[in-house]
GROMACS .gro file of C-alpha atoms in nm:
model
  503
    1MET     CA    1  -0.410   2.226   1.255
    2ALA     CA    2  -0.166   2.170   0.971
    3SER     CA    3  -0.038   1.861   0.794
    4VAL     CA    4   0.310   1.749   0.902
    5VAL     CA    5   0.514   1.551   0.651
    6GLU     CA    6   0.867   1.413   0.644
    7TYR     CA    7   1.005   1.395   0.291
    8LYS     CA    8   1.209   1.081   0.221
    9GLY     CA    9   1.321   1.168  -0.129
   10LEU     CA   10   1.373   0.958  -0.439
   11LYS     CA   11   1.385   0.579  -0.429
   12THR     CA   12   1.496   0.397  -0.743
   13GLY     CA   13   1.600   0.051  -0.854
   14TYR     CA   14   1.357  -0.160  -0.655
   15HIS     CA   15   1.125  -0.446  -0.746
   16CYS     CA   16   0.809  -0.380  -0.949
   17GLY     CA   17   0.507  -0.598  -0.879
   18TYR     CA   18   0.352  -0.523  -1.218
   19CYS     CA   19   0.621  -0.632  -1.466
   20ASP     CA   20   0.835  -0.821  -1.211
   21SER     CA   21   1.138  -0.608  -1.293
   22GLN     CA   22   1.386  -0.646  -1.008
   23GLU     CA   23   1.505  -0.286  -1.017
   24GLY     CA   24   1.283  -0.089  -1.252
   25LYS     CA   25   1.064   0.101  -1.009
   26ALA     CA   26   1.118   0.467  -0.917
   27SER     CA   27   0.915   0.688  -0.684
   28CYS     CA   28   0.940   0.974  -0.434
   29GLY     CA   29   0.780   0.939  -0.093
   30MET     CA   30   0.711   1.096   0.244
   31TRP     CA   31   0.575   0.990   0.580
   32ALA     CA   32   0.259   1.178   0.674
   33HIS     CA   33   0.260   1.226   1.050
   34SER     CA   34  -0.064   1.416   1.004
   35LEU     CA   35  -0.257   1.509   0.692
   36THR     CA   36  -0.569   1.717   0.633
   37VAL     CA   37  -0.827   1.599   0.383
   38GLN     CA   38  -0.780   1.912   0.172
   39ASP     CA   39  -0.405   1.859   0.149
   40TYR     CA   40  -0.450   1.495   0.051
   41GLN     CA   41  -0.710   1.593  -0.208
   42ASP     CA   42  -0.461   1.836  -0.361
   43LEU     CA   43  -0.181   1.578  -0.347
   44ILE     CA   44  -0.375   1.307  -0.531
   45ASP     CA   45  -0.464   1.570  -0.791
   46ARG     CA   46  -0.088   1.595  -0.848
   47GLY     CA   47  -0.032   1.220  -0.884
   48TRP     CA   48   0.038   1.125  -0.521
   49ARG     CA   49  -0.117   0.822  -0.353
   50ARG     CA   50  -0.118   0.695   0.003
   51SER     CA   51  -0.082   0.348   0.147
   52GLY     CA   52  -0.128   0.360   0.521
   53LYS     CA   53   0.088   0.649   0.643
   54TYR     CA   54   0.325   0.645   0.347
   55VAL     CA   55   0.245   0.887   0.063
   56TYR     CA   56   0.427   0.829  -0.266
   57LYS     CA   57   0.446   0.961  -0.621
   58PRO     CA   58   0.585   0.750  -0.907
   59VAL     CA   59   0.858   0.916  -1.113
   60MET     CA   60   0.662   0.875  -1.433
   61ASN     CA   61   0.935   0.922  -1.691
   62GLN     CA   62   1.174   0.687  -1.508
   63THR     CA   63   0.968   0.405  -1.358
   64CYS     CA   64   0.928   0.084  -1.557
   65CYS     CA   65   0.546   0.088  -1.535
   66PRO     CA   66   0.408   0.446  -1.534
   67GLN     CA   67   0.110   0.478  -1.301
   68TYR     CA   68  -0.150   0.734  -1.408
   69THR     CA   69  -0.404   0.859  -1.155
   70ILE     CA   70  -0.752   0.762  -1.277
   71ARG     CA   71  -1.089   0.896  -1.171
   72CYS     CA   72  -1.439   0.792  -1.271
   73ARG     CA   73  -1.729   1.036  -1.313
   74PRO     CA   74  -2.008   0.865  -1.115
   75LEU     CA   75  -2.282   1.112  -1.209
   76GLN     CA   76  -2.252   1.003  -1.573
   77PHE     CA   77  -2.148   0.643  -1.496
   78GLN     CA   78  -2.248   0.385  -1.756
   79LEU     CA   79  -2.294   0.023  -1.652
   80SER     CA   80  -2.125  -0.224  -1.884
   81LYS     CA   81  -2.262  -0.570  -1.957
   82SER     CA   82  -1.999  -0.728  -1.735
   83HIS     CA   83  -2.089  -0.491  -1.449
   84LYS     CA   84  -2.456  -0.586  -1.477
   85LYS     CA   85  -2.355  -0.951  -1.483
   86VAL     CA   86  -2.169  -0.914  -1.150
   87LEU     CA   87  -2.461  -0.730  -0.984
   88LYS     CA   88  -2.716  -0.986  -1.106
   89LYS     CA   89  -2.491  -1.268  -0.989
   90MET     CA   90  -2.490  -1.119  -0.640
   91LEU     CA   91  -2.869  -1.076  -0.640
   92LYS     CA   92  -2.918  -1.436  -0.749
   93PHE     CA   93  -2.681  -1.556  -0.478
   94LEU     CA   94  -2.858  -1.355  -0.209
   95ALA     CA   95  -3.210  -1.450  -0.322
   96LYS     CA   96  -3.167  -1.819  -0.403
   97GLY     CA   97  -2.819  -1.913  -0.287
   98GLU     CA   98  -2.723  -1.992  -0.646
   99ILE     CA   99  -2.355  -1.979  -0.733
  100SER     CA  100  -2.264  -1.906  -1.093
  101LYS     CA  101  -1.958  -2.103  -1.192
  102GLY     CA  102  -1.698  -2.007  -1.447
  103ASN     CA  103  -1.803  -1.648  -1.506
  104CYS     CA  104  -1.537  -1.454  -1.319
  105GLU     CA  105  -1.335  -1.382  -1.631
  106ASP     CA  106  -1.471  -1.027  -1.638
  107GLU     CA  107  -1.265  -0.946  -1.327
  108PRO     CA  108  -0.898  -0.934  -1.425
  109MET     CA  109  -0.787  -0.850  -1.072
  110ASP     CA  110  -0.939  -0.992  -0.756
  111SER     CA  111  -0.862  -0.682  -0.554
  112THR     CA  112  -0.985  -0.361  -0.711
  113MET     CA  113  -0.726  -0.127  -0.563
  114GLU     CA  114  -0.439  -0.365  -0.505
  115ASP     CA  115  -0.197  -0.148  -0.697
  116ALA     CA  116  -0.184   0.095  -0.407
  117VAL     CA  117   0.053  -0.145  -0.236
  118VAL     CA  118   0.157  -0.417  -0.480
  119GLY     CA  119   0.531  -0.464  -0.493
  120ASP     CA  120   0.590  -0.259  -0.177
  121PHE     CA  121   0.492  -0.513   0.088
  122ALA     CA  122   0.816  -0.479   0.283
  123LEU     CA  123   0.827  -0.101   0.251
  124ILE     CA  124   0.495   0.017   0.388
  125ASN     CA  125   0.219  -0.078   0.628
  126LYS     CA  126  -0.058  -0.193   0.397
  127LEU     CA  127  -0.343  -0.209   0.645
  128ASP     CA  128  -0.469   0.137   0.725
  129ILE     CA  129  -0.515   0.069   1.098
  130GLN     CA  130  -0.447   0.330   1.358
  131CYS     CA  131  -0.293   0.157   1.659
  132ASP     CA  132  -0.309   0.433   1.918
  133LEU     CA  133  -0.445   0.779   1.986
  134LYS     CA  134  -0.233   1.037   2.166
  135THR     CA  135  -0.214   1.413   2.178
  136LEU     CA  136   0.016   1.607   1.950
  137SER     CA  137   0.363   1.658   2.099
  138ASP     CA  138   0.364   1.972   2.315
  139ASP     CA  139   0.643   2.143   2.122
  140LEU     CA  140   0.471   2.101   1.789
  141LYS     CA  141   0.132   2.192   1.932
  142LYS     CA  142   0.262   2.517   2.082
  143SER     CA  143   0.442   2.605   1.761
  144LEU     CA  144   0.132   2.540   1.555
  145GLU     CA  145  -0.094   2.739   1.787
  146SER     CA  146   0.149   3.031   1.787
  147GLU     CA  147   0.183   3.021   1.409
  148GLU     CA  148  -0.194   2.997   1.358
  149LYS     CA  149  -0.249   3.311   1.566
  150LYS     CA  150  -0.004   3.497   1.343
  151ILE     CA  151  -0.161   3.363   1.026
  152GLY     CA  152  -0.510   3.437   1.152
  153LYS     CA  153  -0.431   3.808   1.166
  154ASN     CA  154  -0.296   3.826   0.814
  155SER     CA  155  -0.493   3.582   0.604
  156LYS     CA  156  -0.843   3.477   0.519
  157LYS     CA  157  -1.021   3.196   0.702
  158GLU     CA  158  -0.931   2.838   0.629
  159ASP     CA  159  -1.158   2.642   0.401
  160PRO     CA  160  -1.417   2.455   0.613
  161ASN     CA  161  -1.306   2.132   0.452
  162GLU     CA  162  -0.966   2.157   0.622
  163LEU     CA  163  -1.088   2.039   0.957
  164ILE     CA  164  -0.901   1.721   1.033
  165GLN     CA  165  -0.691   1.750   1.347
  166PRO     CA  166  -0.347   1.589   1.341
  167HIS     CA  167  -0.261   1.347   1.616
  168ALA     CA  168   0.047   1.229   1.791
  169LEU     CA  169   0.387   1.178   1.651
  170GLU     CA  170   0.429   0.841   1.819
  171GLU     CA  171   0.801   0.844   1.771
  172LYS     CA  172   1.026   1.150   1.748
  173LEU     CA  173   0.978   1.326   1.418
  174GLY     CA  174   1.340   1.273   1.322
  175SER     CA  175   1.337   0.897   1.378
  176GLY     CA  176   1.258   0.816   1.018
  177GLU     CA  177   0.959   0.608   1.127
  178PRO     CA  178   0.594   0.698   1.069
  179SER     CA  179   0.365   0.793   1.349
  180HIS     CA  180   0.081   0.553   1.421
  181SER     CA  181  -0.175   0.813   1.322
  182LEU     CA  182  -0.209   0.931   0.965
  183LYS     CA  183  -0.465   1.200   1.018
  184ILE     CA  184  -0.689   1.196   0.724
  185HIS     CA  185  -0.940   1.030   0.952
  186THR     CA  186  -1.278   1.165   1.052
  187VAL     CA  187  -1.533   1.010   1.282
  188PRO     CA  188  -1.906   1.062   1.235
  189LYS     CA  189  -2.152   1.079   1.519
  190PRO     CA  190  -2.106   0.813   1.791
  191GLY     CA  191  -2.292   0.489   1.760
  192LYS     CA  192  -2.319   0.198   1.523
  193GLY     CA  193  -2.145   0.217   1.188
  194ALA     CA  194  -2.362   0.356   0.913
  195ASP     CA  195  -2.556   0.083   0.731
  196LEU     CA  196  -2.518   0.155   0.362
  197SER     CA  197  -2.773  -0.114   0.280
  198LYS     CA  198  -3.037   0.128   0.407
  199PRO     CA  199  -3.132   0.477   0.291
  200PRO     CA  200  -2.925   0.763   0.434
  201CYS     CA  201  -3.071   0.967   0.719
  202ARG     CA  202  -3.279   1.262   0.604
  203LYS     CA  203  -3.445   1.563   0.755
  204ALA     CA  204  -3.806   1.525   0.870
  205LYS     CA  205  -3.924   1.770   0.604
  206GLU     CA  206  -3.763   1.562   0.328
  207ILE     CA  207  -3.918   1.243   0.467
  208ARG     CA  208  -4.266   1.401   0.472
  209LYS     CA  209  -4.225   1.511   0.108
  210GLU     CA  210  -4.108   1.166   0.010
  211ARG     CA  211  -4.405   0.998   0.184
  212LYS     CA  212  -4.647   1.230   0.010
  213ARG     CA  213  -4.488   1.157  -0.327
  214LEU     CA  214  -4.495   0.783  -0.259
  215LYS     CA  215  -4.860   0.797  -0.162
  216LEU     CA  216  -4.947   0.974  -0.488
  217MET     CA  217  -4.740   0.731  -0.690
  218GLN     CA  218  -4.896   0.428  -0.520
  219GLN     CA  219  -5.236   0.556  -0.624
  220ASN     CA  220  -5.112   0.541  -0.981
  221PRO     CA  221  -5.247   0.224  -1.150
  222ALA     CA  222  -4.898   0.149  -1.280
  223GLY     CA  223  -4.766   0.160  -0.923
  224GLU     CA  224  -4.406   0.205  -1.034
  225LEU     CA  225  -4.277   0.316  -0.697
  226LYS     CA  226  -4.439   0.062  -0.466
  227GLY     CA  227  -4.186  -0.081  -0.227
  228PHE     CA  228  -3.939   0.199  -0.293
  229GLN     CA  229  -3.837   0.242   0.070
  230ALA     CA  230  -3.836  -0.129   0.136
  231GLN     CA  231  -3.573  -0.169  -0.132
  232GLY     CA  232  -3.344   0.061   0.063
  233LYS     CA  233  -3.255   0.285  -0.229
  234PRO     CA  234  -3.089   0.619  -0.162
  235PRO     CA  235  -3.384   0.855  -0.215
  236SER     CA  236  -3.415   1.103  -0.500
  237LEU     CA  237  -3.073   1.031  -0.649
  238PHE     CA  238  -3.229   1.014  -0.993
  239PRO     CA  239  -3.591   1.075  -1.099
  240PRO     CA  240  -3.819   0.768  -1.101
  241LYS     CA  241  -3.857   0.585  -1.428
  242ALA     CA  242  -4.164   0.666  -1.630
  243LYS     CA  243  -4.163   0.330  -1.808
  244SER     CA  244  -4.096  -0.011  -1.666
  245ASN     CA  245  -3.909  -0.122  -1.977
  246GLN     CA  246  -3.624   0.127  -1.929
  247PRO     CA  247  -3.281  -0.019  -1.843
  248LYS     CA  248  -3.217  -0.064  -1.474
  249SER     CA  249  -2.985   0.184  -1.308
  250LEU     CA  250  -2.690   0.104  -1.084
  251GLU     CA  251  -2.905   0.168  -0.778
  252ASP     CA  252  -3.185  -0.052  -0.914
  253LEU     CA  253  -2.949  -0.347  -0.941
  254ILE     CA  254  -2.778  -0.290  -0.606
  255PHE     CA  255  -3.087  -0.226  -0.395
  256GLU     CA  256  -3.337  -0.455  -0.566
  257SER     CA  257  -3.576  -0.596  -0.308
  258LEU     CA  258  -3.523  -0.959  -0.210
  259PRO     CA  259  -3.791  -1.217  -0.125
  260GLU     CA  260  -3.876  -1.265   0.241
  261ASP     CA  261  -3.727  -1.614   0.230
  262ALA     CA  262  -3.399  -1.499   0.073
  263SER     CA  263  -3.112  -1.743   0.123
  264HIS     CA  264  -2.863  -1.479   0.237
  265LYS     CA  265  -2.852  -1.130   0.386
  266LEU     CA  266  -2.586  -0.876   0.281
  267GLU     CA  267  -2.531  -0.563   0.487
  268VAL     CA  268  -2.276  -0.291   0.407
  269ARG     CA  269  -2.160  -0.079   0.700
  270LEU     CA  270  -1.946   0.234   0.691
  271VAL     CA  271  -1.712   0.244   0.990
  272PRO     CA  272  -1.458   0.521   1.065
  273VAL     CA  273  -1.099   0.408   1.111
  274SER     CA  274  -1.060   0.491   1.480
  275PHE     CA  275  -1.040   0.287   1.797
  276GLU     CA  276  -1.256   0.557   1.955
  277ASP     CA  277  -1.542   0.427   1.742
  278PRO     CA  278  -1.712   0.132   1.918
  279GLU     CA  279  -1.809  -0.040   1.591
  280PHE     CA  280  -1.454  -0.029   1.457
  281LYS     CA  281  -1.310  -0.146   1.788
  282SER     CA  282  -1.554  -0.435   1.827
  283THR     CA  283  -1.500  -0.564   1.472
  284PHE     CA  284  -1.124  -0.507   1.451
  285SER     CA  285  -1.024  -0.864   1.538
  286GLN     CA  286  -1.255  -1.016   1.275
  287SER     CA  287  -1.152  -0.758   1.015
  288PHE     CA  288  -0.782  -0.810   1.076
  289SER     CA  289  -0.812  -1.190   1.061
  290LEU     CA  290  -0.982  -1.152   0.724
  291TYR     CA  291  -0.700  -0.924   0.606
  292VAL     CA  292  -0.433  -1.178   0.704
  293LYS     CA  293  -0.624  -1.459   0.530
  294TYR     CA  294  -0.655  -1.247   0.214
  295GLN     CA  295  -0.287  -1.147   0.206
  296MET     CA  296  -0.166  -1.503   0.265
  297THR     CA  297  -0.402  -1.662   0.013
  298VAL     CA  298  -0.415  -1.407  -0.267
  299HIS     CA  299  -0.070  -1.249  -0.239
  300GLN     CA  300   0.113  -1.538  -0.070
  301ASP     CA  301   0.237  -1.308   0.207
  302PRO     CA  302   0.393  -1.487   0.507
  303PRO     CA  303   0.205  -1.414   0.834
  304ASP     CA  304   0.480  -1.188   0.972
  305GLU     CA  305   0.446  -0.950   0.675
  306CYS     CA  306   0.077  -0.883   0.739
  307GLY     CA  307   0.133  -0.564   0.935
  308LYS     CA  308  -0.114  -0.463   1.195
  309THR     CA  309  -0.940   1.005   1.465
  310GLU     CA  310  -1.056   1.300   1.552
  311ALA     CA  311  -1.414   1.393   1.463
  312GLU     CA  312  -1.484   1.690   1.240
  313ASN     CA  313  -1.810   1.731   1.052
  314PRO     CA  314  -1.829   2.059   0.861
  315PRO     CA  315  -2.190   2.174   0.807
  316ASN     CA  316  -2.160   2.159   0.428
  317GLY     CA  317  -1.982   1.823   0.426
  318PRO     CA  318  -2.121   1.469   0.392
  319ASP     CA  319  -2.322   1.323   0.680
  320TYR     CA  320  -2.046   1.073   0.751
  321GLY     CA  321  -1.776   1.342   0.770
  322TYR     CA  322  -1.446   1.336   0.582
  323GLY     CA  323  -1.157   1.100   0.643
  324SER     CA  324  -1.067   0.732   0.629
  325PHE     CA  325  -1.336   0.463   0.654
  326HIS     CA  326  -1.385   0.092   0.620
  327GLN     CA  327  -1.682  -0.031   0.421
  328GLN     CA  328  -1.755  -0.365   0.579
  329TYR     CA  329  -1.949  -0.625   0.380
  330TRP     CA  330  -2.141  -0.847   0.622
  331LEU     CA  331  -2.286  -1.168   0.481
  332ASP     CA  332  -2.518  -1.350   0.723
  333GLY     CA  333  -2.351  -1.183   1.023
  334LYS     CA  334  -1.991  -1.240   0.907
  335ILE     CA  335  -1.748  -0.992   0.747
  336ILE     CA  336  -1.650  -1.123   0.404
  337ALA     CA  337  -1.487  -0.809   0.260
  338VAL     CA  338  -1.356  -0.470   0.368
  339GLY     CA  339  -1.307  -0.175   0.134
  340VAL     CA  340  -1.074   0.094   0.267
  341ILE     CA  341  -1.185   0.434   0.135
  342ASP     CA  342  -1.107   0.800   0.193
  343ILE     CA  343  -1.390   1.053   0.180
  344LEU     CA  344  -1.231   1.377   0.060
  345PRO     CA  345  -1.370   1.721  -0.031
  346TYR     CA  346  -1.421   1.637  -0.399
  347CYS     CA  347  -1.413   1.259  -0.418
  348VAL     CA  348  -1.431   0.915  -0.270
  349SER     CA  349  -1.084   0.763  -0.308
  350SER     CA  350  -1.058   0.384  -0.302
  351VAL     CA  351  -0.745   0.278  -0.113
  352TYR     CA  352  -0.760  -0.101  -0.087
  353LEU     CA  353  -0.991  -0.400  -0.079
  354TYR     CA  354  -0.939  -0.727   0.101
  355TYR     CA  355  -1.190  -1.011   0.114
  356ASP     CA  356  -1.243  -1.375   0.205
  357PRO     CA  357  -1.099  -1.581  -0.084
  358ASP     CA  358  -1.374  -1.840  -0.019
  359TYR     CA  359  -1.616  -1.591  -0.177
  360SER     CA  360  -1.407  -1.500  -0.482
  361TYR     CA  361  -1.684  -1.640  -0.706
  362LEU     CA  362  -1.890  -1.331  -0.620
  363SER     CA  363  -1.642  -1.100  -0.801
  364LEU     CA  364  -1.614  -0.886  -0.489
  365GLY     CA  365  -1.354  -0.656  -0.647
  366VAL     CA  366  -1.595  -0.540  -0.917
  367TYR     CA  367  -1.897  -0.551  -0.686
  368SER     CA  368  -1.731  -0.331  -0.421
  369ALA     CA  369  -1.618  -0.079  -0.685
  370LEU     CA  370  -1.977  -0.049  -0.811
  371ARG     CA  371  -2.101  -0.005  -0.454
  372GLU     CA  372  -1.843   0.270  -0.399
  373ILE     CA  373  -1.952   0.446  -0.719
  374ALA     CA  374  -2.313   0.435  -0.598
  375PHE     CA  375  -2.198   0.561  -0.257
  376THR     CA  376  -2.023   0.858  -0.424
  377ARG     CA  377  -2.347   0.945  -0.603
  378GLN     CA  378  -2.527   0.928  -0.269
  379LEU     CA  379  -2.274   1.163  -0.103
  380HIS     CA  380  -2.309   1.404  -0.395
  381GLU     CA  381  -2.675   1.451  -0.300
  382LYS     CA  382  -2.569   1.626   0.023
  383THR     CA  383  -2.232   1.769  -0.085
  384ALA     CA  384  -2.250   1.888  -0.446
  385GLN     CA  385  -1.874   1.931  -0.498
  386LEU     CA  386  -1.810   1.568  -0.401
  387SER     CA  387  -1.863   1.413  -0.742
  388TYR     CA  388  -1.569   1.191  -0.838
  389TYR     CA  389  -1.454   0.837  -0.762
  390TYR     CA  390  -1.075   0.790  -0.763
  391MET     CA  391  -0.960   0.438  -0.846
  392GLY     CA  392  -0.590   0.472  -0.774
  393PHE     CA  393  -0.352   0.417  -1.065
  394TYR     CA  394  -0.416   0.304  -1.421
  395ILE     CA  395  -0.123   0.114  -1.572
  396HIS     CA  396  -0.168   0.066  -1.945
  397SER     CA  397   0.151  -0.137  -1.982
  398CYS     CA  398   0.020  -0.397  -1.734
  399SER     CA  399  -0.265  -0.603  -1.882
  400LYS     CA  400  -0.406  -0.706  -1.546
  401MET     CA  401  -0.448  -0.339  -1.443
  402LYS     CA  402  -0.620  -0.212  -1.757
  403TYR     CA  403  -0.961  -0.318  -1.625
  404LYS     CA  404  -0.995   0.017  -1.445
  405GLY     CA  405  -1.048   0.179  -1.782
  406GLN     CA  406  -1.376  -0.015  -1.809
  407TYR     CA  407  -1.544   0.214  -1.554
  408ARG     CA  408  -1.669   0.487  -1.788
  409PRO     CA  409  -1.662   0.779  -1.823
  410SER     CA  410  -1.320   0.823  -1.667
  411ASP     CA  411  -1.021   1.056  -1.691
  412LEU     CA  412  -0.644   1.021  -1.658
  413LEU     CA  413  -0.422   1.283  -1.496
  414CYS     CA  414  -0.161   1.443  -1.721
  415PRO     CA  415   0.175   1.379  -1.548
  416GLU     CA  416   0.319   1.714  -1.658
  417THR     CA  417   0.040   1.973  -1.635
  418TYR     CA  418  -0.190   1.790  -1.388
  419VAL     CA  419  -0.510   1.843  -1.585
  420TRP     CA  420  -0.767   1.568  -1.638
  421VAL     CA  421  -0.806   1.422  -1.986
  422PRO     CA  422  -1.080   1.173  -2.094
  423ILE     CA  423  -0.927   0.827  -2.112
  424GLU     CA  424  -1.044   0.778  -2.473
  425GLN     CA  425  -0.811   1.059  -2.578
  426CYS     CA  426  -0.518   0.906  -2.388
  427LEU     CA  427  -0.532   0.545  -2.506
  428PRO     CA  428  -0.392   0.596  -2.861
  429SER     CA  429  -0.082   0.765  -2.719
  430LEU     CA  430  -0.037   0.494  -2.455
  431GLU     CA  431  -0.040   0.228  -2.726
  432ASN     CA  432   0.275   0.391  -2.868
  433SER     CA  433   0.458   0.484  -2.550
  434LYS     CA  434   0.445   0.387  -2.180
  435TYR     CA  435   0.503   0.745  -2.074
  436CYS     CA  436   0.284   1.018  -2.224
  437ARG     CA  437   0.195   1.380  -2.172
  438PHE     CA  438  -0.183   1.387  -2.221
  439ASN     CA  439  -0.227   1.762  -2.244
  440GLN     CA  440  -0.214   1.836  -2.616
  441ASP     CA  441  -0.140   2.204  -2.570
  442PRO     CA  442   0.241   2.232  -2.607
  443GLU     CA  443   0.235   2.573  -2.434
  444ALA     CA  444   0.048   2.449  -2.126
  445VAL     CA  445   0.241   2.434  -1.799
  446ASP     CA  446   0.176   2.312  -1.447
  447GLU     CA  447  -0.036   2.598  -1.310
  448GLY     CA  448   0.000   2.475  -0.952
  449ARG     CA  449   0.379   2.448  -0.967
  450SER     CA  450   0.604   2.586  -0.696
  451LYS     CA  451   0.665   2.949  -0.796
  452GLU     CA  452   0.782   3.090  -0.463
  453PRO     CA  453   0.976   2.819  -0.276
  454ASP     CA  454   1.082   3.067  -0.008
  455ARG     CA  455   0.721   3.063   0.117
  456LEU     CA  456   0.734   2.688   0.184
  457GLN     CA  457   0.669   2.612   0.553
  458VAL     CA  458   0.942   2.426   0.747
  459PHE     CA  459   0.914   2.279   1.096
  460HIS     CA  460   1.264   2.280   1.243
  461LYS     CA  461   1.387   2.275   1.604
  462LYS     CA  462   1.043   2.333   1.754
  463ALA     CA  463   0.980   2.633   1.530
  464ILE     CA  464   0.780   2.700   1.213
  465LEU     CA  465   0.957   2.921   0.963
  466PRO     CA  466   0.945   2.994   0.591
  467TYR     CA  467   1.204   2.823   0.377
  468GLY     CA  468   1.351   3.162   0.286
  469VAL     CA  469   1.462   3.199   0.650
  470TYR     CA  470   1.549   2.832   0.704
  471LYS     CA  471   1.784   2.807   0.404
  472LYS     CA  472   2.007   3.083   0.540
  473GLN     CA  473   2.089   2.852   0.832
  474GLN     CA  474   2.184   2.561   0.605
  475LYS     CA  475   2.521   2.498   0.442
  476ASP     CA  476   2.467   2.155   0.285
  477PRO     CA  477   2.368   2.196  -0.085
  478ARG     CA  478   2.194   1.856  -0.072
  479GLU     CA  479   1.943   1.999   0.172
  480GLU     CA  480   1.841   2.271  -0.072
  481ALA     CA  481   1.808   2.016  -0.354
  482ALA     CA  482   1.584   1.792  -0.141
  483VAL     CA  483   1.355   2.075  -0.028
  484LEU     CA  484   1.319   2.216  -0.381
  485GLN     CA  485   1.242   1.868  -0.514
  486TYR     CA  486   0.970   1.831  -0.251
  487ALA     CA  487   0.829   2.176  -0.339
  488ARG     CA  488   0.816   2.091  -0.709
  489LEU     CA  489   0.630   1.765  -0.643
  490VAL     CA  490   0.368   1.890  -0.395
  491GLY     CA  491   0.305   2.227  -0.565
  492GLN     CA  492   0.283   2.580  -0.429
  493ALA     CA  493  -0.046   2.550  -0.237
  494CYS     CA  494   0.050   2.238  -0.039
  495SER     CA  495   0.404   2.365   0.023
  496GLU     CA  496   0.259   2.673   0.194
  497ARG     CA  497   0.001   2.482   0.400
  498MET     CA  498   0.185   2.165   0.498
  499LEU     CA  499   0.473   2.167   0.746
  500LEU     CA  500   0.787   2.001   0.613
  501PHE     CA  501   0.974   1.851   0.905
  502ARG     CA  502   1.352   1.882   0.890
  503SER     CA  503   1.576   1.744   1.161
   0.00000   0.00000   0.00000
């Protein structure tokens, strides 16, 4: 099934939450009534970002605070001193109940991915909660099925990653309101949410090999690997250390074994965003209460502004499937933080984090980001192409958002040619100008640009038709301008795959 989007156009002159300009912000946006993981992957690689069901792209050369898409390379990730400090602080708290005072200065922002929604509280639904599940409207479903039969005869098979099924358009597509189901969601196998505090499930053959290796290592007088499984480390992510004096890895510091009489127990569960999942449904009330407390305390939102999936698991995809998930942080049986993440074909994308302000001394923003980086490395073990961690937007002109550049190595997306450039090469230019083209090749162009707009797919009056046919029925020149603007922003590939709804 295809993505269905409703382009809303350019919005300018509204309040910016970064510099507090009352009318400096500019962005283009669209409601995603349904969205496949492959389409969203391609969109974020062109500077788009979602918040709930609203997908938006800053107009970089107009907006007061340009927002550059930033991604970290987890496979080469380097822990900084401040990162180690946060991880050790958590271990000390869990083991002995000790609370380190006055050392949160290494966390400029409480919420790691807050910029996905900051300044837009009245515009979009911040909490990525799906409120209902219905079938796709009959008209759209028939049109899609008919179109897919035609396409199937004339084109190659779809990529196996494009397996998310769109759901209902809760309201009529022309209403201007989003549906209650943004379909980038995927549900893993039924049952309890995956416990990320424990090793991932493995095949029996792999387990037997691991046991044999452990047995051999335990016979080694040095005994480096004793207690490996008890520590709950993701197996075989990196080779075991040969010397005990080597620096500890990210996984060493996250999964270090605790004493039997530890003061606290932390469990991290991965739960798909779907009321069909029993774990999500049973914990929704507690999770939502935490969200409201976070928004009211940290962002001073009034209570009335705290707004309240189909399973597909491709054989070469991650065990958890693709889609939208909540990483729930359970401390002694209570949820203290929730990280909203999207698992996409090539990355884990962090959407938002909300947490109990009573535990702000644990630097949960930094801690959750480090856990998500480790989780990306774990997913890479099963799905080789999934090897990046997207952190939303980097805003160099906003001091409180520059902390994202501390997760190294990382890259920024060139806003003109959409190629990735190491952040070290971008920073000198950003010191001189808010808006920069990072690609140093003056001849380089956007290779994914819209070259054949007539091939863009339009969903109009219960029918799917190419834009070349649709435009002949239109007389308003503003309609052509809007469609071509949309095509330029999403690129040729997405414009041919996604269905652009026009009333």
